[in-house]
XYZ file of C-alpha atoms in Angstrom:
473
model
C 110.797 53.564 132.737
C 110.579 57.535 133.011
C 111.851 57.812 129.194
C 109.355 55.227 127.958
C 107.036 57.249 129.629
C 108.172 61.038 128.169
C 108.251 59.389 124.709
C 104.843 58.772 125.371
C 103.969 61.786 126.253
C 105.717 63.556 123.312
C 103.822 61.127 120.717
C 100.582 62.376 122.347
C 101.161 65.599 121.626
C 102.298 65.409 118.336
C 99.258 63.477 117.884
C 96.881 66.100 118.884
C 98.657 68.957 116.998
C 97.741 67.071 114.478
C 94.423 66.824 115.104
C 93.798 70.401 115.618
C 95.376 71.060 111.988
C 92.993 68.844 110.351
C 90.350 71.020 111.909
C 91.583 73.775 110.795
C 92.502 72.213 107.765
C 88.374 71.683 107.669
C 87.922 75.459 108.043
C 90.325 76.865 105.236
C 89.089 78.843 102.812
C 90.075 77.806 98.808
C 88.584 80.424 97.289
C 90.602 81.178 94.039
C 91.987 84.309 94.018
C 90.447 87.093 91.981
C 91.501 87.667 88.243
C 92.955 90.480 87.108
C 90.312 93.288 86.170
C 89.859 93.486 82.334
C 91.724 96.169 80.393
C 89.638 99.271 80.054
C 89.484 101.256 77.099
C 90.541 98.633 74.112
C 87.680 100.192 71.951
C 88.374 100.232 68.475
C 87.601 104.040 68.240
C 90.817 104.926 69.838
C 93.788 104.821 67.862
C 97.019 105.872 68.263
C 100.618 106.178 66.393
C 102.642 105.074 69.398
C 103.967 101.223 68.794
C 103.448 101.148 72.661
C 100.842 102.941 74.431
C 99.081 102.896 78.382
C 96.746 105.227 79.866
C 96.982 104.826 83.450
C 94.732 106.164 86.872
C 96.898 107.944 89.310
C 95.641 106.893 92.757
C 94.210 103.169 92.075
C 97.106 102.435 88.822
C 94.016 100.976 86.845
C 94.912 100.325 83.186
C 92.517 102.191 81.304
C 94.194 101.834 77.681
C 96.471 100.258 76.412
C 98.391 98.448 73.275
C 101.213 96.616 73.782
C 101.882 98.343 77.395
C 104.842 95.160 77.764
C 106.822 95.296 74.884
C 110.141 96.057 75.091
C 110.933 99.858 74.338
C 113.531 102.413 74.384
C 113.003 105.325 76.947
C 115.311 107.538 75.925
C 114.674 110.790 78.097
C 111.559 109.627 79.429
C 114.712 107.678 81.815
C 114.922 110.916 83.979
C 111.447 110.408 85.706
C 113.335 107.745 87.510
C 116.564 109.991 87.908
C 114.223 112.764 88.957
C 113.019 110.285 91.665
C 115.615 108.459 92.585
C 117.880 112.458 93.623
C 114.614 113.907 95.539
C 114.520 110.493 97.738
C 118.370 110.426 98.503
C 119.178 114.445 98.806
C 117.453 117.732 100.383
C 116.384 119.939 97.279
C 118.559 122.799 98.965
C 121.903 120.615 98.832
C 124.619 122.266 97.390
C 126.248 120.774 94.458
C 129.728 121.750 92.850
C 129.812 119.816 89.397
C 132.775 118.637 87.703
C 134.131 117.023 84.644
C 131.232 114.583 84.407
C 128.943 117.235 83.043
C 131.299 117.232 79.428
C 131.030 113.678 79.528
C 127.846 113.468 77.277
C 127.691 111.654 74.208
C 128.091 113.369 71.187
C 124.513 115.516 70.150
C 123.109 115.253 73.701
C 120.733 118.152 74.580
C 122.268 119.834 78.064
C 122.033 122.463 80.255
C 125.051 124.226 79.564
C 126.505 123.577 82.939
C 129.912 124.919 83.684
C 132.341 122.590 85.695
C 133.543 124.165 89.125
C 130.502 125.740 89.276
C 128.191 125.469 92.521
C 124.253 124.649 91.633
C 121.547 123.665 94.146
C 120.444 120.464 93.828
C 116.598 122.195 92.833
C 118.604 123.923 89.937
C 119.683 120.679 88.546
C 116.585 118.687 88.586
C 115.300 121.968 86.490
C 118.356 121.809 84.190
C 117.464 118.120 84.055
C 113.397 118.519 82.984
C 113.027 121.415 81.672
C 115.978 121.525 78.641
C 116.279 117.614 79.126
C 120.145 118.558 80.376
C 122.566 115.396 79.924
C 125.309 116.803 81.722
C 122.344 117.791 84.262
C 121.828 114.135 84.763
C 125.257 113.332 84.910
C 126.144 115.628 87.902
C 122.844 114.450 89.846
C 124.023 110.546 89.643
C 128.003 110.935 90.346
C 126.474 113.696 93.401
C 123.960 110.905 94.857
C 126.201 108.037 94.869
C 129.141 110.003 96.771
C 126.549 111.011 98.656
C 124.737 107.542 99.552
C 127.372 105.054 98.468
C 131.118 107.035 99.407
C 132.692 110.094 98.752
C 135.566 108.379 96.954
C 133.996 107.127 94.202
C 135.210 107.995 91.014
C 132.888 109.265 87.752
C 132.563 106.123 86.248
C 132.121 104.005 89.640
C 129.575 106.508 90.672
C 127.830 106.751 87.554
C 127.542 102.406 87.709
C 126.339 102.804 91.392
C 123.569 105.055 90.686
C 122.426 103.082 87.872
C 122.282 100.406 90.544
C 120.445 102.524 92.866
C 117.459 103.672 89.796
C 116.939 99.629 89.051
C 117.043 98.786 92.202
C 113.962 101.474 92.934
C 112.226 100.443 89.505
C 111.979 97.221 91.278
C 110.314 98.269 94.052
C 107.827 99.782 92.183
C 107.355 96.891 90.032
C 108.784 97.593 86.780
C 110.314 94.436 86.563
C 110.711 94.605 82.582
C 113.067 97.466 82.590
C 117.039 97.676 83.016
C 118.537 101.517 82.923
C 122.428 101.569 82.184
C 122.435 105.154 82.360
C 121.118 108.393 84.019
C 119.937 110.440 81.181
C 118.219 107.742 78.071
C 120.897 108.074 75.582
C 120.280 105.331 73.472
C 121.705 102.081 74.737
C 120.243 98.474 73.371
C 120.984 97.942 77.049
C 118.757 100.621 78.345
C 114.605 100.148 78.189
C 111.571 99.826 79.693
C 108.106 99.241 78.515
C 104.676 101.272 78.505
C 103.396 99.953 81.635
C 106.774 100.025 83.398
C 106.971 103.322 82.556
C 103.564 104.243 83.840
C 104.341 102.498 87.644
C 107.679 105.094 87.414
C 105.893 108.116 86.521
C 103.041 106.918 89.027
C 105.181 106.524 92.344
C 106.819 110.030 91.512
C 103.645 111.822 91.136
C 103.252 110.535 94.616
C 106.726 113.102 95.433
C 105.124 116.547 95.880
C 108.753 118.022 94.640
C 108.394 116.349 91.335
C 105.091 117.073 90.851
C 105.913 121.173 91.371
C 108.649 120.378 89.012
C 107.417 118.790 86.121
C 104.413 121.561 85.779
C 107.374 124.513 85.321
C 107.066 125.739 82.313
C 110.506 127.571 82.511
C 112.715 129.013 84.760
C 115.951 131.178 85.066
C 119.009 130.623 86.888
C 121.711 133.195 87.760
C 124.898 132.001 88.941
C 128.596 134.262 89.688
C 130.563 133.871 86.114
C 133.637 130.779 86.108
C 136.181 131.224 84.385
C 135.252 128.298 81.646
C 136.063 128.972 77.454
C 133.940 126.286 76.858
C 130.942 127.533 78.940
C 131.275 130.780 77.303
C 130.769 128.636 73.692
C 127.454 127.128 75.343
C 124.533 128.184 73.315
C 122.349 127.550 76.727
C 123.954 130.261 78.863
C 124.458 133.536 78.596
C 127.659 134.323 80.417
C 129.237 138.099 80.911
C 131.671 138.836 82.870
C 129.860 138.682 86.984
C 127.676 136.414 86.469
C 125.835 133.478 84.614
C 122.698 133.376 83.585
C 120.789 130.228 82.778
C 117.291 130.006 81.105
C 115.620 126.914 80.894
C 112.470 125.932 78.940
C 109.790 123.218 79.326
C 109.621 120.976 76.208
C 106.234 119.517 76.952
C 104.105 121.695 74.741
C 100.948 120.046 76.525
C 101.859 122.489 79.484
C 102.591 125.554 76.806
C 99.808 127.738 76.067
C 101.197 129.421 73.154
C 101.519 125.981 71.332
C 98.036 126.390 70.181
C 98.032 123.041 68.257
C 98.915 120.747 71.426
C 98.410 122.804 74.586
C 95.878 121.185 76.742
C 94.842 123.031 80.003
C 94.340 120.130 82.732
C 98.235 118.445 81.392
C 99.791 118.398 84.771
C 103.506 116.673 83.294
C 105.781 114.887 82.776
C 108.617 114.571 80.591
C 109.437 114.228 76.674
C 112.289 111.821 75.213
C 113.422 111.667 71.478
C 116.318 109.356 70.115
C 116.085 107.778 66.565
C 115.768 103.998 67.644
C 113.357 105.475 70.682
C 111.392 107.563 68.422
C 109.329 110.469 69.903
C 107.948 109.619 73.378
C 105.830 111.462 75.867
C 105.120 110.747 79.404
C 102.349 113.070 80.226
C 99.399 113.553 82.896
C 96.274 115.410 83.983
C 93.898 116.323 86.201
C 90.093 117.401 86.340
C 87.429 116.717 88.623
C 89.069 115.070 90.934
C 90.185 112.622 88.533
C 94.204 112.245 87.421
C 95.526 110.198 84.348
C 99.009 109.118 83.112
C 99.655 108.410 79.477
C 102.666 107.085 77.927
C 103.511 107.109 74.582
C 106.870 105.515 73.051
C 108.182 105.366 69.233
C 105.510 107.983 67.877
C 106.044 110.716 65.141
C 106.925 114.065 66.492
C 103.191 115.172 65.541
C 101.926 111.504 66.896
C 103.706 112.014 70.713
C 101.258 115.385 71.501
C 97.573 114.146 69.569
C 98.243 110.789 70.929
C 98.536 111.600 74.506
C 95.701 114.356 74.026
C 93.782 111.672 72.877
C 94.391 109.119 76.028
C 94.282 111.978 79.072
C 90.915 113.408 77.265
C 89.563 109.884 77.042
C 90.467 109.116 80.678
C 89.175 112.718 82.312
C 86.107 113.027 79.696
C 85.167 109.136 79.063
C 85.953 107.403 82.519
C 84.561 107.730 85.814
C 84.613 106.482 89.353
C 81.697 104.336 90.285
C 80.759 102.942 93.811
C 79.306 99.505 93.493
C 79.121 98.564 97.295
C 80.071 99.595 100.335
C 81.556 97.909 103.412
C 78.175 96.878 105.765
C 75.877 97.150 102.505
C 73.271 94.105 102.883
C 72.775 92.003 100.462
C 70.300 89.570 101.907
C 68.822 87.894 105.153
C 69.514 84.386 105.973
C 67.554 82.138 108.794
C 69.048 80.613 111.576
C 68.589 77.222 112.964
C 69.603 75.698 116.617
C 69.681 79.336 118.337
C 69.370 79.948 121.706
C 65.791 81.177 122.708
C 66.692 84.683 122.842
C 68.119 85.133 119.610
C 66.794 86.088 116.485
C 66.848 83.564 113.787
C 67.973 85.195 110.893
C 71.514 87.230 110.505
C 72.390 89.727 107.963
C 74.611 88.886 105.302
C 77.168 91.963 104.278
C 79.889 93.391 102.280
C 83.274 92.872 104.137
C 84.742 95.605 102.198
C 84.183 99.091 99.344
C 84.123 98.043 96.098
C 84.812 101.657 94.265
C 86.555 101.527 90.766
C 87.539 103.740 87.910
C 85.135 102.325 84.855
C 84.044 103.815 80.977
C 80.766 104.922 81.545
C 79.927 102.907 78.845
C 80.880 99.423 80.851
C 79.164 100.656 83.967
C 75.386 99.334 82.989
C 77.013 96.002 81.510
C 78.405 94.815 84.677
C 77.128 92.070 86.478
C 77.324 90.624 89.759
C 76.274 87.223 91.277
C 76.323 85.286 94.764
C 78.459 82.454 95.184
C 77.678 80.740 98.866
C 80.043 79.063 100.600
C 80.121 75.077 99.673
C 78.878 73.819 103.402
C 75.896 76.210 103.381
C 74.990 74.474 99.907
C 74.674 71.150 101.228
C 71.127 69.570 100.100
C 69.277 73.063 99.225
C 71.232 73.521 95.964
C 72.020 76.810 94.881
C 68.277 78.048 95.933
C 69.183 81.030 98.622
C 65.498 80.643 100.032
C 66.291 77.204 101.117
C 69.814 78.218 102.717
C 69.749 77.547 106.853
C 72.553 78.584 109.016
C 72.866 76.596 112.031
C 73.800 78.544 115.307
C 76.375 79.312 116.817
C 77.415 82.389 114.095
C 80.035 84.022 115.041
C 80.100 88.021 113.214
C 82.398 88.097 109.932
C 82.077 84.643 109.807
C 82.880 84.412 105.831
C 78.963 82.859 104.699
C 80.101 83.373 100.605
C 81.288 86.068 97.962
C 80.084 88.524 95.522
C 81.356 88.411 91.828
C 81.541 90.851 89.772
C 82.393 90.432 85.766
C 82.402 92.707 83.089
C 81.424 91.193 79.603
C 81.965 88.053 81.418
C 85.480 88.124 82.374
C 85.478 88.582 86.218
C 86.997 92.232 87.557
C 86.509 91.590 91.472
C 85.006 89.549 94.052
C 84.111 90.595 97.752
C 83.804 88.626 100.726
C 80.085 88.234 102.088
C 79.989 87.834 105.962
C 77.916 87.602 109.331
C 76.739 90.776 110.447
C 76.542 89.697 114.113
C 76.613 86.195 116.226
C 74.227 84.067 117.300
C 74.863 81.510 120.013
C 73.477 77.926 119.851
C 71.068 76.264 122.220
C 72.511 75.002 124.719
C 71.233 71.306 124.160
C 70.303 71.365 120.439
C 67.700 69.293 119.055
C 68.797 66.428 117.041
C 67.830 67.381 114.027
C 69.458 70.163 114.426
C 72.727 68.459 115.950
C 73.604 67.026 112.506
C 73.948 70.358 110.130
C 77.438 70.213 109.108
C 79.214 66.763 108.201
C 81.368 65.517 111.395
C 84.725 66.347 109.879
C 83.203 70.057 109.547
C 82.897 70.058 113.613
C 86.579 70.391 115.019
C 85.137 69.579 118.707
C 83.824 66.530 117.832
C 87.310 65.509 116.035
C 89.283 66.513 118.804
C 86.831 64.633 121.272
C 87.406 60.964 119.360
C 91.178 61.639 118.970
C 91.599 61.733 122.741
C 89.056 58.645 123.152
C 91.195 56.998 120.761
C 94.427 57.944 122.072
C 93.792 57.872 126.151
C 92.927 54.407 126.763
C 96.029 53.213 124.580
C 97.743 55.317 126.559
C 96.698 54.066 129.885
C 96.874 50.570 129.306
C 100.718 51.130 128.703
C 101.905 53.359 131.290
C 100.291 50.164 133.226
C 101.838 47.396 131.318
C 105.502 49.105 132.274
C 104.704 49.770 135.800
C 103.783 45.933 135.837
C 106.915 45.009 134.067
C 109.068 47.169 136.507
């Protein structure tokens, strides 16, 4: 008898669980997401060399121009962005670093830093030796140091320089360069080893982000004295100058954006980043800048050696001279006034209708007077007044950012962003309603009223049989 009755009770429940997710189910809002904001900056004025080009806006990662920005391309030394990032996150700039035999083991015509094993660098002089002369051996030392120091100590060269590798995809991930795979520290040329444009520009993005890496990549030399080693080899290098108490490195910024006696290419706002040249790469250039308040990254992969420095001139002075930052609304911005029906006596009967949220974006000032925006009211406010806002009626209660519709933006009539529309207060209903006013939403839009007829329905059945087995018994 008790477990006929606890089954009972447990179907109940269930039952009215149920209940309450249909009316909530009543409630949900299927608004489509947004679609992605057009791609700015696709006029047919700006051409470049590059097979793959983006021009990207630091702090909101906007895509202001691009052509083929996911195409599959070769880094090559454009790689040690991510090596630059991936050492400043896992060390202390000040760590001490004794480098060994992996700094020889650079293929064959690699540019390096002339770094001398046994000898004892910082780890800030090897992310100089690694962007400023583009140092191979540089890169090699930073990996086989970080994944000792992360991973274990015991790892040798070639397991450490596999673990780091692991360690730079695994943090191109996280940013969201999902198209790229790196197989190596420095962007030797690898069919293995590439990226694309736009993954590229989320790398170079997230590090400007790393005040460390932004000091470093704007150095437009530096020079490094270190006590002699004993090393033939290092006396060879044609990158150090070694006599016999000490060695002295000098290290020079290849990004002639940042040089001011390259005439030709310098440009004054360039801010970074990093240059990268092998044959089936071509000549690439990560770059940036900054005026106004307003920072740009370009990226341009397989250019000419000319093509690299007037393309990305082109794309940052198209981004600081051509773009701008335009506020379209702000969060509590009315857009209209809607009456209420069914309030209670002391309310008023109309309620505000506002922006849930900023809408400020990066545009070409030439798009700005071509946008267009339009309300879109939610479906239940539509019923039997059309599309006609005059004829829209609330009925109380409103409750305050109760979602009442959207506002849509769309540039050239592909849609770039919509924004919520809500209540700017509430409003409480009469307390007994008049009935025409009892009827404003259809009944499966009232989740009282649902709940109400599932218990009518269910508490009589449920009555009659707790009676029916206390008869039996």
């Amino acid at each position: 008898m008790k477990k006929s009755i606890s089954w009972i009770i447990i179907i109940t429940m269930v039952m009215v669980v149920s209940i309450l997710n249909d009316c909530k189910a009543a409630f949900k809002d299927n608004t489509p997401p947004p679609a992605s904001a057009p791609v700015l900056g696709t006029h047919n004025d700006i051409t470049v060399e590059a097979a793959a080009a983006v021009l990207m806006e630091q702090t909101t990662g906007k895509i202001l121009y691009s052509r083929n920005p996911h195409e599959i391309m070769y880094p090559a030394s454009t790689t040690k962005i991510l090596t630059t990032l991936v050492a400043l996150e896992n060390s202390d700039t000040q760590d001490t670093v004794t480098v060994g035999e992996e700094v020889k083991a650079v293929p064959n015509h690699s540019t390096v830093a002339g770094l001398i094993p046994g000898q004892t660098y910082s780890m800030s002089d090897l992310l100089l030796a690694l962007m400023l002369p583009s140092g191979n051996d540089a890169a090699n030392a930073i990996a086989v140091y970080i994944a000792r120091r992360v991973k274990d100590e015991s790892l040798d060269t070639d397991e450490a320089m596999v673990e780091f590798c692991r360690m730079m995809n695994q943090r191109a991930r996280e940013i969201g360069a999902f198209r790229s795979n790196f197989v190596n520290p420095h962007g030797y040329h690898d069919n293995n080893h590439y990226t694309t444009a736009y993954d590229l520009a989320l790398i170079a993005r997230e590090a400007m982000n790393n005040p460390a890496f932004r000091r470093l990549v704007r150095t437009p030399h530096a020079v490094v004295e270190k006590p002699a080693v004993v090393d033939k080899a290092a006396e060879q290098s044609d990158t150090s100058d070694q006599p016999d108490e000490v060695c002295i490195h000098r290290w020079t910024n290849g990004n002639r954006l940042l040089n001011r006696t390259s005439k030709d290419y310098y440009f004054p706002y360039a801010t970074g980043i990093k240059t990268g040249f092998t044959t089936p790469a071509g000549h690439c250039l990560v770059s940036s800048a900054f005026k106004d308040g307003l920072e740009v990254i370009s990226v341009v992969l397989k250019s000419t050696q000319e093509g690299r420095w007037v393309d990305s001139r082109k794309l940052l002075e198209y981004g600081l001279n051509d773009c701008t930052f335009h506020q379209l609304l702000k969060k509590g911005d009315i857009l209209c006034t809607l009456n209420v029906t069914n309030h209670a006596q002391d309310e008023p009967g109309q309620v505000n209708v506002i922006a849930a949220e900023d809408y400020r974006d990066i545009f070409d000032n030439e798009d700005i007077p071509k946008i267009q925006s339009t309300i879109v009211w939610n479906d239940d406010l539509l019923k039997d007044v059309g599309d006609n806002r005059e004829n829209i009626l609330l009925s109380a209660p409103v409750f305050k950012g109760q979602k009442l519709g959207r506002i849509v933006y769309t540039l050239d009539k592909v849609l770039i962003k919509q924004i919520d529309l809500v209540a700017d207060r509430d409003i409480e209903a009469k307390l007994q309603p008049d009935m025409e006013n009892t009827n404003t939403l259809p009944l499966g839009k009232h989740p009282n009223t649902v709940f109400v007829i599932g218990l009518l329905i269910i508490c009589p059945g449920i009555f009659f049989t707790v009676r029916r087995l206390k008869a039996r018994s």
